[in-house]
Short mmCIF file of N, CA, C and O in Angstrom, two decimals:
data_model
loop_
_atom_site.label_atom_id
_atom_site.label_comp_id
_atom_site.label_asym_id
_atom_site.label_seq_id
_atom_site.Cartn_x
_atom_site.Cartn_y
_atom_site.Cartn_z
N UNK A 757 2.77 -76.00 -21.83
CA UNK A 757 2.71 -75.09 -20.71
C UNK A 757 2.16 -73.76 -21.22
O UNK A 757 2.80 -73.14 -22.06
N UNK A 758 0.99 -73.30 -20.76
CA UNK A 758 1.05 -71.51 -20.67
C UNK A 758 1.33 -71.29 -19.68
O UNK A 758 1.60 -71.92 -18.65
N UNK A 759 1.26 -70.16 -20.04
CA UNK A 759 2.12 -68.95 -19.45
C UNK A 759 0.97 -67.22 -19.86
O UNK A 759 0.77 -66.70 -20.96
N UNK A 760 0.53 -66.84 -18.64
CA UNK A 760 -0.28 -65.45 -18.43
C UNK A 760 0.93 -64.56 -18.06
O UNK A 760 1.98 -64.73 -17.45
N UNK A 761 0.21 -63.38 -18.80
CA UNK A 761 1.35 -62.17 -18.13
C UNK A 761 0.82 -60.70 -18.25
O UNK A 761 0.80 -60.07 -19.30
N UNK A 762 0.39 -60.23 -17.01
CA UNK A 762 -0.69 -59.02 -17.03
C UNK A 762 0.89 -58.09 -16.40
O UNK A 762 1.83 -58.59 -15.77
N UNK A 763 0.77 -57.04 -16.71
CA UNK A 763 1.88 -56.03 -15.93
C UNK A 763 2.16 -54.92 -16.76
O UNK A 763 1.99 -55.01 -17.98
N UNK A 764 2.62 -53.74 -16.14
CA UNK A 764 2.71 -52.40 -16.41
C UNK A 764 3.53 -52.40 -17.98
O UNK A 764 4.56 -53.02 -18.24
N UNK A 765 3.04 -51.84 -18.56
CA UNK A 765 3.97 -51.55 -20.40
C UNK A 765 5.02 -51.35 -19.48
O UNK A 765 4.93 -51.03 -18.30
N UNK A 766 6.53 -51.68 -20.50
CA UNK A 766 7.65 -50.80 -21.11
C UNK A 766 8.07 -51.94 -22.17
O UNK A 766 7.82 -53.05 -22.66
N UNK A 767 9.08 -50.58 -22.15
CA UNK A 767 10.44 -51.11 -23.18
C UNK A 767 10.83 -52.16 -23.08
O UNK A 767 11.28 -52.35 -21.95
N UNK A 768 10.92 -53.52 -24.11
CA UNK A 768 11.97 -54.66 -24.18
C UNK A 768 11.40 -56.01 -23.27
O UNK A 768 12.07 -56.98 -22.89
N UNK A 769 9.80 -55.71 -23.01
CA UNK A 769 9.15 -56.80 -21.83
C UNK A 769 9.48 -57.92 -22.62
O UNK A 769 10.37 -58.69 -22.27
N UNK A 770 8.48 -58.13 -24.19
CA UNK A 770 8.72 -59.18 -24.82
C UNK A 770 10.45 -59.91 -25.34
O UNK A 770 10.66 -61.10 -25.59
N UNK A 771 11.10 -59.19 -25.37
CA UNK A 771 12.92 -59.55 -25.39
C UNK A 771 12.91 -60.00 -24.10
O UNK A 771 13.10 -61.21 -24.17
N UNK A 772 12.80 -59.71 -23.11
CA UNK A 772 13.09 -59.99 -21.31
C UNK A 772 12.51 -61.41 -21.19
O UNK A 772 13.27 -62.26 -20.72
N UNK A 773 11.31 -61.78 -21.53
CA UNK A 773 10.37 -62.83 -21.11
C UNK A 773 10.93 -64.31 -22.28
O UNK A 773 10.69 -65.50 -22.14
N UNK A 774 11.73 -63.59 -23.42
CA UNK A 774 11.90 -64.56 -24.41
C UNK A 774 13.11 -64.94 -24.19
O UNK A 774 13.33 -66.15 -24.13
N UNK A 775 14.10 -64.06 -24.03
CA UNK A 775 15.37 -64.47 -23.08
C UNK A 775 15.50 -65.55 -22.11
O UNK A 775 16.23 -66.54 -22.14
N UNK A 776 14.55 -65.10 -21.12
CA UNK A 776 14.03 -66.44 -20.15
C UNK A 776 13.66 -67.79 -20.87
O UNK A 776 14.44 -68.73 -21.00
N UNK A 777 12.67 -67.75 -21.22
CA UNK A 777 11.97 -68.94 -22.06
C UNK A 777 13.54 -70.02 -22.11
O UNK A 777 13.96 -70.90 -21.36
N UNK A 778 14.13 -69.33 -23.54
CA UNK A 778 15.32 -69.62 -23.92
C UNK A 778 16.04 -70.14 -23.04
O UNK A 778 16.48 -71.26 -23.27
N UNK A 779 16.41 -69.41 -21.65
CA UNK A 779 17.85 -69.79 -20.93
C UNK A 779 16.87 -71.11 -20.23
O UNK A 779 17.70 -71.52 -19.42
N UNK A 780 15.84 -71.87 -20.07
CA UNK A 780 14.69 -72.56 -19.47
C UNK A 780 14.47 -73.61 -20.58
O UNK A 780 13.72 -74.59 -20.48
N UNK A 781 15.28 -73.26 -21.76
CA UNK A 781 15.36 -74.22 -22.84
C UNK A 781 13.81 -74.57 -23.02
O UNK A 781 13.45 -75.74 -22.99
N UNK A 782 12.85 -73.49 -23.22
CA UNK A 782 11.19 -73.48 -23.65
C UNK A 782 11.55 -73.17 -24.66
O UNK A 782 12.61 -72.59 -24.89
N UNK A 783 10.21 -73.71 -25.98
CA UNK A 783 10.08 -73.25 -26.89
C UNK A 783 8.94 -72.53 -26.98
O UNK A 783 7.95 -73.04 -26.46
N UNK A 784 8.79 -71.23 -27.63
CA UNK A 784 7.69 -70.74 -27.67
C UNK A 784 6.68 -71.43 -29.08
O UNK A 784 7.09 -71.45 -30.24
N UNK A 785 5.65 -71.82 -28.75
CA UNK A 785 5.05 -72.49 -29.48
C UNK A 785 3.99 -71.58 -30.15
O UNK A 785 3.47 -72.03 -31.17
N UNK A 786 3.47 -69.98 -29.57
CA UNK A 786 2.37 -69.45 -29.59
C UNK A 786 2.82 -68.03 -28.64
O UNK A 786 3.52 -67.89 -27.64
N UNK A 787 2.24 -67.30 -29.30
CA UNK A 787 2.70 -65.79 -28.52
C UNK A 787 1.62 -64.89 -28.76
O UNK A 787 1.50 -64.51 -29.93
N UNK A 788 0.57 -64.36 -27.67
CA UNK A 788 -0.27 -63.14 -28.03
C UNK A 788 0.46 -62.29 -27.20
O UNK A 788 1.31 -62.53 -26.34
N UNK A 789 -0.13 -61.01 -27.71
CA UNK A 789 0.31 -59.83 -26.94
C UNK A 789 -0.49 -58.65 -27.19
O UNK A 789 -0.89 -58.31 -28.30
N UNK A 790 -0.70 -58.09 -26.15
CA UNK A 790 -1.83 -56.66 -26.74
C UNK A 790 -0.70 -55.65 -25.45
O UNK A 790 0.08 -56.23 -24.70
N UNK A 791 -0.85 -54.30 -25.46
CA UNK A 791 -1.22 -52.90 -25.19
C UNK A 791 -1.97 -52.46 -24.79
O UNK A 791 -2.34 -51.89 -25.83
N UNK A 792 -2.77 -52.11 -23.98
CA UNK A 792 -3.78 -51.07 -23.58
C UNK A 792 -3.01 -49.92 -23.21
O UNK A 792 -2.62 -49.75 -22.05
N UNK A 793 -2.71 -48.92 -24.41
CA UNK A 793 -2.15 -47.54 -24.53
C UNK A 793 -2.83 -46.79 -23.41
O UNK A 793 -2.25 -46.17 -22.52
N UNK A 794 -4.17 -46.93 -23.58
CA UNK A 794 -4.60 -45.74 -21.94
C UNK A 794 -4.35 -46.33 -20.84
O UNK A 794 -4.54 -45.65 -19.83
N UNK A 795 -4.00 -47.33 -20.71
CA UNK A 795 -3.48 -47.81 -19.04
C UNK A 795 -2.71 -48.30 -18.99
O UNK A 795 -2.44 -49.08 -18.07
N UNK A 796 -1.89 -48.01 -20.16
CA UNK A 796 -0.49 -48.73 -19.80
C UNK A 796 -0.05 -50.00 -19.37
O UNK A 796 0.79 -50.30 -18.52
N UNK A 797 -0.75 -50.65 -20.06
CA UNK A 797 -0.42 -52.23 -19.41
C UNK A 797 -0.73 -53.14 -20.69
O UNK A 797 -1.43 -53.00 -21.69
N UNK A 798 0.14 -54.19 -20.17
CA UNK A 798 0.85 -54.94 -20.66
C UNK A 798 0.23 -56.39 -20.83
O UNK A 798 0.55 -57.09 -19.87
N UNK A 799 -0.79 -57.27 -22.04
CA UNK A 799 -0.77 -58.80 -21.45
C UNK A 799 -0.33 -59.22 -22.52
O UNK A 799 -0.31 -58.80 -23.68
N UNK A 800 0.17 -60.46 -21.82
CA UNK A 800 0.81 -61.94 -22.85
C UNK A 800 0.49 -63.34 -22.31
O UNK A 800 0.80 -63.92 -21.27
N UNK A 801 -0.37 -63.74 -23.59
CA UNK A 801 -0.11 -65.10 -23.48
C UNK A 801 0.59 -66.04 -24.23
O UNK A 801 0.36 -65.91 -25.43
N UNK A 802 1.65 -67.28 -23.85
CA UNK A 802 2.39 -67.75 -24.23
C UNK A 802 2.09 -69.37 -24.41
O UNK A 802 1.35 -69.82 -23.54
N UNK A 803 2.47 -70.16 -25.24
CA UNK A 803 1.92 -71.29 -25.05
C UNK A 803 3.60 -72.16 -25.91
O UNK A 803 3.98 -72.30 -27.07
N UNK A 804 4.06 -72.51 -24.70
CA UNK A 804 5.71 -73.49 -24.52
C UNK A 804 5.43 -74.62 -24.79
O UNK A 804 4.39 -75.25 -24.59
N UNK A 805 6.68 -74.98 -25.39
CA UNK A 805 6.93 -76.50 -25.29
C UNK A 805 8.37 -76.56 -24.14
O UNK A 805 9.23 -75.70 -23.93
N UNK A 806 8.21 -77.79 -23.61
CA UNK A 806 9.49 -78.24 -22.89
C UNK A 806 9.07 -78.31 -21.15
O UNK A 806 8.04 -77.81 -20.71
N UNK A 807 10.16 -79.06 -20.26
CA UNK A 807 9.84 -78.61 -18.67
C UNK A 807 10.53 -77.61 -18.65
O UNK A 807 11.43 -77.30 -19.43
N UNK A 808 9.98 -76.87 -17.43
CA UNK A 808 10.62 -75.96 -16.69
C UNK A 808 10.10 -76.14 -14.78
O UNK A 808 9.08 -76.74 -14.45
N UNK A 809 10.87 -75.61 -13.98
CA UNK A 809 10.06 -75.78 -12.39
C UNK A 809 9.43 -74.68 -13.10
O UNK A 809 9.89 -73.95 -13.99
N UNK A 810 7.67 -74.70 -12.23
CA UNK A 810 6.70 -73.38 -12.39
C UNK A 810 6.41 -72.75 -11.39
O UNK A 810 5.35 -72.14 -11.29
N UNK A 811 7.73 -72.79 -10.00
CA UNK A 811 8.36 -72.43 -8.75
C UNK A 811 9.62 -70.96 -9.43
O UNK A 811 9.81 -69.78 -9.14
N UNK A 812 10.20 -72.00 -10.48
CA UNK A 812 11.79 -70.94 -10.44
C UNK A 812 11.16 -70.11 -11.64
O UNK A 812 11.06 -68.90 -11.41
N UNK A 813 10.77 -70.50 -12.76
CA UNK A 813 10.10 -69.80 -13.95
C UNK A 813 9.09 -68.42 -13.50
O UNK A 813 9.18 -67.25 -13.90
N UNK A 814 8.26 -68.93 -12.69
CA UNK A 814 7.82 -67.64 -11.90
C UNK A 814 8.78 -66.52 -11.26
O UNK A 814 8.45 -65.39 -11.60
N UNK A 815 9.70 -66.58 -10.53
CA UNK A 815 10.33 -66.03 -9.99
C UNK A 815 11.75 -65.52 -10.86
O UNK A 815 12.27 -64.43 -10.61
N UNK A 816 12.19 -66.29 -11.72
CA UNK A 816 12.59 -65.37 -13.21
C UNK A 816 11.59 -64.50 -13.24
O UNK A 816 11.70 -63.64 -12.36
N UNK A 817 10.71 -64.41 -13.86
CA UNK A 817 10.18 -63.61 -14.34
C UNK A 817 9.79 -62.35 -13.86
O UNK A 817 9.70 -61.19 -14.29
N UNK A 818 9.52 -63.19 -12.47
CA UNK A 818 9.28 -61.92 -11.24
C UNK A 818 10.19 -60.64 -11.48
O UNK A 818 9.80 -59.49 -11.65
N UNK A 819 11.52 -61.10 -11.47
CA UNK A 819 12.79 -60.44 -11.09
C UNK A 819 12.73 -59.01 -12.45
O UNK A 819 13.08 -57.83 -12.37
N UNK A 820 12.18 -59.74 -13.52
CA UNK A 820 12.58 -58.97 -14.52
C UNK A 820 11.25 -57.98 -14.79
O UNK A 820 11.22 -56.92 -15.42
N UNK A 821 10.42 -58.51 -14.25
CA UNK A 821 8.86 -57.73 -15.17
C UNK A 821 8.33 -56.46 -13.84
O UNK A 821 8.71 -56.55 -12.68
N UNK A 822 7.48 -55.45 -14.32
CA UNK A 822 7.74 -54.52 -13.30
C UNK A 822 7.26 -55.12 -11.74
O UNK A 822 7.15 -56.29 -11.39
N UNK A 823 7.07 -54.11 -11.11
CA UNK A 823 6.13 -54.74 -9.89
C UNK A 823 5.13 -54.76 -9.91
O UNK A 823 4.50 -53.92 -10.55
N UNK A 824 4.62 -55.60 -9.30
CA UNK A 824 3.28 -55.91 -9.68
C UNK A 824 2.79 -56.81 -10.58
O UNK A 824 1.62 -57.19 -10.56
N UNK A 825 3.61 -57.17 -11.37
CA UNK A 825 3.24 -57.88 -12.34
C UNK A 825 2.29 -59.42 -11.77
O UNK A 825 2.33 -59.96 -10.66
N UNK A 826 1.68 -59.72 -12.67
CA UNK A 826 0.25 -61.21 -12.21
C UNK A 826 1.10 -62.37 -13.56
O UNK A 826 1.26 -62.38 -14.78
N UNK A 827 1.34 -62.96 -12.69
CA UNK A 827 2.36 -64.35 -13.76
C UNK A 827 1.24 -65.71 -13.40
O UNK A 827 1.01 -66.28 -12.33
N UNK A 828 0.93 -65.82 -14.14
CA UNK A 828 0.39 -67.56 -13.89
C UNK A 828 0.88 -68.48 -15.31
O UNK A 828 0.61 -68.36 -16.50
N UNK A 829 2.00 -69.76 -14.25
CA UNK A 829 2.04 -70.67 -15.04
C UNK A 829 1.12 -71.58 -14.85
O UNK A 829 0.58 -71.80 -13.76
N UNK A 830 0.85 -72.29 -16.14
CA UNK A 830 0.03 -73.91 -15.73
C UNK A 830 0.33 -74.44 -17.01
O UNK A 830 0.18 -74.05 -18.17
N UNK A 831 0.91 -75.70 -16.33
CA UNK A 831 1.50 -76.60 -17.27
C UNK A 831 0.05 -77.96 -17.52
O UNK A 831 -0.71 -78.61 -16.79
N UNK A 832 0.27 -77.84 -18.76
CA UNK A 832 -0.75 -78.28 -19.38
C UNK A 832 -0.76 -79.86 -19.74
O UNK A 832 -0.36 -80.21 -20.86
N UNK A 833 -1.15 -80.67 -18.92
CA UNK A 833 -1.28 -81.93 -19.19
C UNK A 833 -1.99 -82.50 -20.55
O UNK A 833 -3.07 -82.22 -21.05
N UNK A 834 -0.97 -83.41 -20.95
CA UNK A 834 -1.50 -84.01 -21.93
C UNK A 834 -2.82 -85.06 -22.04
O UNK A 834 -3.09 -85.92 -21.20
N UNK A 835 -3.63 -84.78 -23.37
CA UNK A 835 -4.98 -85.78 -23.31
C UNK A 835 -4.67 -86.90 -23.82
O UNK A 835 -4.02 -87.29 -24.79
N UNK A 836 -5.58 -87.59 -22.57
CA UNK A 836 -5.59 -89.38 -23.30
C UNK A 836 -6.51 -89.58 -24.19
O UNK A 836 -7.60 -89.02 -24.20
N UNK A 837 -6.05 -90.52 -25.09
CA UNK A 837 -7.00 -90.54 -25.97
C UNK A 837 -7.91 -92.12 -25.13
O UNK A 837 -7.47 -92.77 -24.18
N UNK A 838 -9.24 -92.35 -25.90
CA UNK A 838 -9.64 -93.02 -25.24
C UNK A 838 -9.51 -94.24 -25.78
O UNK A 838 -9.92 -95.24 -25.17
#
């Protein structure tokens, strides 16, 4: 599964979002993260192992990240080999 996460900087985003993961019993498999200091904002991309709904996982996240925040899950189907 990734996991996008565009939204306003602060304090403790990455603790907030890993908390979740965790209580969703995800493993984080892969973690970027940047800053843009002049605009204050915030992206992460995440790349999980495990299910989660990508109904309730969104809406965790919602709850915790500022407003506004742009969440896209997409759970990543596995390749067949041929």
């Amino acid at each position: 599964m990734i996991i996008i996460i565009q939204c306003k900087d602060q304090i403790g985003l990455v603790a907030d979002i890993s908390q979740i993961l965790s209580a969703a019993k995800l493993n984080i498999v892969s973690m970027r993260e940047h800053v843009d200091k002049a605009e204050s904002m915030f992206f992460m991309r995440l790349d999980v192992d495990g299910y989660a709904d990508e109904a309730l996982l969104t809406e965790s996240m919602r709850q915790i990240l500022p407003a506004g925040a742009l969440i896209h899950v997409n759970p990543v189907a596995e390749k067949g080999l041929w």
